[in-house]
Each structure stands twice: as C-alpha cells, then as structure tokens.
Tab-separated table of C-alpha atoms in Angstrom:
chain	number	residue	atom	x	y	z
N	1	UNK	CA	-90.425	-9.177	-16.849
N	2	UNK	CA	-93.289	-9.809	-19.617
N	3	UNK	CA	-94.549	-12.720	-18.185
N	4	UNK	CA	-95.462	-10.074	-14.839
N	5	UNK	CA	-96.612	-7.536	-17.437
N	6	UNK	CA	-99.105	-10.553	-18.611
N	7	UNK	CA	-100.143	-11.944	-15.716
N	8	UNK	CA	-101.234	-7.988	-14.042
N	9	UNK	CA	-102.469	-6.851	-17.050
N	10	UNK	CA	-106.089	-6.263	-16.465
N	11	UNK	CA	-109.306	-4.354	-17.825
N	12	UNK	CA	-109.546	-0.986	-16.550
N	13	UNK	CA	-112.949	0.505	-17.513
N	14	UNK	CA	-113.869	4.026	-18.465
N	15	UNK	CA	-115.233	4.986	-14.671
N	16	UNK	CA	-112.083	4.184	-13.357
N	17	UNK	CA	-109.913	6.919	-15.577
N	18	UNK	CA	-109.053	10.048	-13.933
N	19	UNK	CA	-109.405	11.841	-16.902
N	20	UNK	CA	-105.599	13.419	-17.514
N	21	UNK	CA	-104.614	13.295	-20.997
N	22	UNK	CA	-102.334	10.682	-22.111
N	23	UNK	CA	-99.535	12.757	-24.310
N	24	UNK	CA	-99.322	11.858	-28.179
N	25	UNK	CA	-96.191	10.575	-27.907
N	26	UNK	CA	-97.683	7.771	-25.681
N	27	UNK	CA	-100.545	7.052	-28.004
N	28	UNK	CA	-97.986	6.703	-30.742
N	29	UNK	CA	-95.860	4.207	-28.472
N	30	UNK	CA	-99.364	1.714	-27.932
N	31	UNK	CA	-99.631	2.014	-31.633
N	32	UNK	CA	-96.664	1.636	-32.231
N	33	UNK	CA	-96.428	-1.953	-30.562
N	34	UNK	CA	-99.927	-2.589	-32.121
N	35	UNK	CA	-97.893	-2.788	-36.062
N	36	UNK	CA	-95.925	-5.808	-34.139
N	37	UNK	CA	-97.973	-8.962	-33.273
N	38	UNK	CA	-97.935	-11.561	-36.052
N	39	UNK	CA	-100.112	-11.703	-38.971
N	40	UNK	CA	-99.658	-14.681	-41.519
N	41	UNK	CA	-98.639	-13.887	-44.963
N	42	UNK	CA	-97.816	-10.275	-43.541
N	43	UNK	CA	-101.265	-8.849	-44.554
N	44	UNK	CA	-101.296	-6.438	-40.961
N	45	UNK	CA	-104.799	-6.378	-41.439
N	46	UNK	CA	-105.091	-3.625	-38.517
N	47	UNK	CA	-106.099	-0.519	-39.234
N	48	UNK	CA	-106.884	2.094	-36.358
N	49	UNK	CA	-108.977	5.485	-36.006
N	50	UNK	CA	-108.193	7.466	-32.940
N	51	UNK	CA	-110.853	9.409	-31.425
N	52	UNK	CA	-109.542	12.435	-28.685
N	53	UNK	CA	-110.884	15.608	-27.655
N	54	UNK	CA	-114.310	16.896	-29.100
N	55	UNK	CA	-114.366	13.724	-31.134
N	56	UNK	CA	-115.001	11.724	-28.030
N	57	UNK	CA	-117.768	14.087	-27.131
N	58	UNK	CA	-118.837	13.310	-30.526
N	59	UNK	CA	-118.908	9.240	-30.144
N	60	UNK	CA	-120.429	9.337	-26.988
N	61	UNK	CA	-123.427	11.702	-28.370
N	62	UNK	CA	-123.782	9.524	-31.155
N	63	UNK	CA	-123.847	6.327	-29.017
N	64	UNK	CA	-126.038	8.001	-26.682
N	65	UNK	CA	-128.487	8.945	-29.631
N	66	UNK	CA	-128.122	5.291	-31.547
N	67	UNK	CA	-129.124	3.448	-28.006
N	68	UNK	CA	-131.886	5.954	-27.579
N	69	UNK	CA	-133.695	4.658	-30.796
N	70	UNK	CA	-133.727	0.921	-29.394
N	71	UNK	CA	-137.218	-0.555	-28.173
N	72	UNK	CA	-136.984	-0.825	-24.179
N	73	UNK	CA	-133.660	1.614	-23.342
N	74	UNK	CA	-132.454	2.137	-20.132
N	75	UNK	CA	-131.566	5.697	-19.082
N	76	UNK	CA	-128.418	4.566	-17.098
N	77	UNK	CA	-126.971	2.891	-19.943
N	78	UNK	CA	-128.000	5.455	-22.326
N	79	UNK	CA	-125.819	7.995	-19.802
N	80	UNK	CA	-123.435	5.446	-19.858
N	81	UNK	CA	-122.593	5.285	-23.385
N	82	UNK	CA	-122.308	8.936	-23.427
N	83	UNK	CA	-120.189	9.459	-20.271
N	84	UNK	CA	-117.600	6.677	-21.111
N	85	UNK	CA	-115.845	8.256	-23.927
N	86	UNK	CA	-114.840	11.434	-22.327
N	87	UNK	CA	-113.470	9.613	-19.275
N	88	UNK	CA	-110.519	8.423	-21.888
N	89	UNK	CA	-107.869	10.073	-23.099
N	90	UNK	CA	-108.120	8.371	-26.015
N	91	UNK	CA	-111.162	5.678	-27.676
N	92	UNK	CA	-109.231	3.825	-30.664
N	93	UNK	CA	-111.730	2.527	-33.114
N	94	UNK	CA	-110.519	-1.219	-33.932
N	95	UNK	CA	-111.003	-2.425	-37.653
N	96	UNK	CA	-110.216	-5.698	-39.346
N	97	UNK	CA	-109.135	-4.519	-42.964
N	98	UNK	CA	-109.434	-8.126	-45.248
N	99	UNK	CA	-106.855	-8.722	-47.247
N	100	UNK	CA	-108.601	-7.985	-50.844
N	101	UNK	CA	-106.716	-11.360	-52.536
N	102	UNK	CA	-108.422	-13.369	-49.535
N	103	UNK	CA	-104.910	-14.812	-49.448
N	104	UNK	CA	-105.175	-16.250	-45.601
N	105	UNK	CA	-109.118	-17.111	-44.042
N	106	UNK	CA	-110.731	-14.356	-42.427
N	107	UNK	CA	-110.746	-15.871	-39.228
N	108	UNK	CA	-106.888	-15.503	-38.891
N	109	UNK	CA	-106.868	-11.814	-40.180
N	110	UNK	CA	-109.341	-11.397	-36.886
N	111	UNK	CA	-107.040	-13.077	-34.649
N	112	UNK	CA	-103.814	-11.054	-35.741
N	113	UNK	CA	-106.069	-7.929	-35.071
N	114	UNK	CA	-106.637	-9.534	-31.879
N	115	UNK	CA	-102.967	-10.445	-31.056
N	116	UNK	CA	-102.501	-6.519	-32.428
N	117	UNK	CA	-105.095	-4.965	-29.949
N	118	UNK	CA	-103.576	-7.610	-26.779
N	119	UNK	CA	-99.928	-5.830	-27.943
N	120	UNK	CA	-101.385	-2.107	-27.488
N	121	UNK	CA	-103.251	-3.638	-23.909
N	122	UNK	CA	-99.676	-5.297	-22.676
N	123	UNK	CA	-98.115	-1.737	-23.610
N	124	UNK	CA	-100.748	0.067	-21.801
N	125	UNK	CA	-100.331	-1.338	-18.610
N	126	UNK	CA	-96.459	-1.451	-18.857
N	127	UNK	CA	-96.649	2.205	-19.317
N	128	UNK	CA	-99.472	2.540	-16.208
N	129	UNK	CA	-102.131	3.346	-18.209
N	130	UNK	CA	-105.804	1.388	-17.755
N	131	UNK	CA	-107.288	0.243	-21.411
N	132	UNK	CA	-110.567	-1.180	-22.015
N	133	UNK	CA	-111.728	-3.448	-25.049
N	134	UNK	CA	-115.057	-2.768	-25.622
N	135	UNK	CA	-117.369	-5.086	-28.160
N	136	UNK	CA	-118.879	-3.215	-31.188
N	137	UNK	CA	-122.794	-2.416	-29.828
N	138	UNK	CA	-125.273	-3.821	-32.665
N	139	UNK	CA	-127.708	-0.646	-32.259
N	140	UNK	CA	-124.709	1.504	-33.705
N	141	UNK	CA	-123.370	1.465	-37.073
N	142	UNK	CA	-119.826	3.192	-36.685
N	143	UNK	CA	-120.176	4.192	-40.358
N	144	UNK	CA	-122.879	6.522	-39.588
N	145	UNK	CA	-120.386	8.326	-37.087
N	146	UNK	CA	-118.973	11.513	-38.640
N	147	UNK	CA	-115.616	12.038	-39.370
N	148	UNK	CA	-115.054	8.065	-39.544
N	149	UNK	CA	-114.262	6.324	-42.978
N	150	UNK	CA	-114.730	2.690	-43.221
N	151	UNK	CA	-113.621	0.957	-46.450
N	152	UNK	CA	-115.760	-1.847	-48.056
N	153	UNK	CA	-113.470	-4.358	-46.696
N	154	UNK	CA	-113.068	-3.374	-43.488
N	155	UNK	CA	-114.438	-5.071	-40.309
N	156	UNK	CA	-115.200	-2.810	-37.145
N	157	UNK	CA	-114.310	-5.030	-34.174
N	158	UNK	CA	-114.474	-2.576	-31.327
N	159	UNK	CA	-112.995	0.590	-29.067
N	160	UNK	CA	-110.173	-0.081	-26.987
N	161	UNK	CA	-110.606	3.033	-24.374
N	162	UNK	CA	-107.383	4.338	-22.868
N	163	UNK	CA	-107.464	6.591	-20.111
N	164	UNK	CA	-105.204	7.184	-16.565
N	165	UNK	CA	-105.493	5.972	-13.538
N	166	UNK	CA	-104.510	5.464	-10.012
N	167	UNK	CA	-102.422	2.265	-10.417
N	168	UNK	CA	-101.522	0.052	-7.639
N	169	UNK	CA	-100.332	-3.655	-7.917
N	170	UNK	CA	-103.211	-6.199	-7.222
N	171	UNK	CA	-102.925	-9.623	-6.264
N	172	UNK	CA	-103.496	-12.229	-8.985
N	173	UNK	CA	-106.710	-13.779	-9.766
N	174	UNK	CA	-107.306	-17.584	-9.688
N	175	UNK	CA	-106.986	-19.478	-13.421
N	176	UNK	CA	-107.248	-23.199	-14.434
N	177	UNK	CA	-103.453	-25.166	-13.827
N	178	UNK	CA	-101.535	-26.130	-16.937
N	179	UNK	CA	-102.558	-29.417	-16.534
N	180	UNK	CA	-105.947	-28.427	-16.684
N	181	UNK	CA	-105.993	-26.332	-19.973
N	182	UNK	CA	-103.029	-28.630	-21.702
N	183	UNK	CA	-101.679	-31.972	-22.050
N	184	UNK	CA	-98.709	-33.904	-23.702
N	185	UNK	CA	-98.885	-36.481	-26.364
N	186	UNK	CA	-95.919	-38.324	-26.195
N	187	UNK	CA	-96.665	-41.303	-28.984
C-alpha cells in the first residue's frame, strides 16, 4: 500500500484546486505525520506557520506587491502570485529551525525538513488532497509578511500549498531502472 501511495503521489498546483476548504482536523492529520520523518540527534528542526482564510489573501497581496518592485515584471506572474494562495485551502510556510548547539551539520537539519515536508505530501495524497512545494521567491523576504515571526535561527525553505481537487488515478510516469540509479559492491 505505501509503495502505491509513493509511486502516484504527484504535484498538484494551485490552478488545479477547486477551492473547498480542507477541515482542521485534516490539516492537523498532514501535520501531524510531518512531526514523524527522521531527524538525527532528534533536533525536529521543522517548524510550520499555517496561512488560511484572509491570511492567504494577505500572502498573495504581499507576493503580488514584492514581485511588483522587481526590474522587468511580468503582469501574468505578478497575477499569478496573487491568485495562487487563495486557490488553497491552506499555504504552510516551511522553516528550517537550526539546532542552536549546531550539534548535527546544517545540511542534514534541511534534509529532515525535507523528509518532514515529503511525509505531509505522502499524507496529502493518501487523503485525496493535491499539495504543492513551492521554492522560497528571492524578491520576497517572508519576514516582512505580517503576522509571520521568524526566529534568528530559522531558515524559510518554502510553501507547501494544499488545496482539493478532482482526483482520478493516472498512469505512472517513466523513471531511470534500479540498475540505472544503483549498483552492488560485492568485494
């Protein structure tokens, strides 16, 4: 059964969402699975914000207004970056919080937070919701958004957009054989 979830699990971007809301008690499930994935010297270096409602209306004006002041814009992008929050039920802000003692290197706080966020995406689709991990956008400094609080040693890593849609099976892509991403070393 999880090795089905994996393999169909898939990006499902903002435009695609119907825009129902996803109840609480869902949110808190994803999240829920998100305090799960392994972190080395149990640091859980994940810390969420989750955006709903007016808030979303909020990120997407400030996006909106952060792309505007960028030399060259492009009007569909800059509607874009408005539009896509409110499509979701939910944007959850994704931020690496370092481990103060430094105990483990950086890079492996990131890919817990990673391993966290793929948790909340495999829990998504198993519950036939579409999520969406979008890249941090350089124009934008998410400390300047209101109502967000970012501590000194925190990293912001991205949104992961959650929204519904209509969900049908798909047939798998194509990926590289085992033998082409792994070999044995026998001596």
């Amino acid at each position: 059964m999880i090795d089905q979830i994996i393999k169909t699990r898939r990006s499902v971007f903002p435009a695609q969402y119907t825009g129902e809301i996803i109840p609480r008690e869902d949110i808190l499930k994803i999240l829920d699975s998100a305090r799960w994935a392994p972190n080395h010297r149990k640091t859980e270096p994940w810390r969420y914000q989750i955006l709903t409602g007016k808030a979303l209306e909020r990120l997407g004006n400030f996006m909106a207004t952060s792309y505007a002041q960028t030399e060259g814009y492009k009007k569909f992008k800059l509607k874009k970056l408005q539009e896509n929050p409110t499509k979701a039920s939910a944007v959850i802000l994704i931020f690496m919080h370092r481990d103060i003692n430094e105990s483990v290197p950086e890079w492996e706080e990131i890919a817990a937070v990673s391993m966290s966020v793929q948790n909340m995406w495999l829990t998504s689709h198993d519950m036939k919701y579409g999520a969406y991990w979008s890249s941090p956008k350089p124009f934008a400094n998410i400390k300047n958004l209101e109502g967000i609080q970012v501590a000194d040693n925190e990293q912001f890593l991205g949104f992961f957009y959650v929204g519904t849609y209509p969900y049908e099976e798909q047939e798998l892509p194509e990926r590289k054989s085992i033998n082409e991403i792994a070999s044995f070393i026998n001596e």
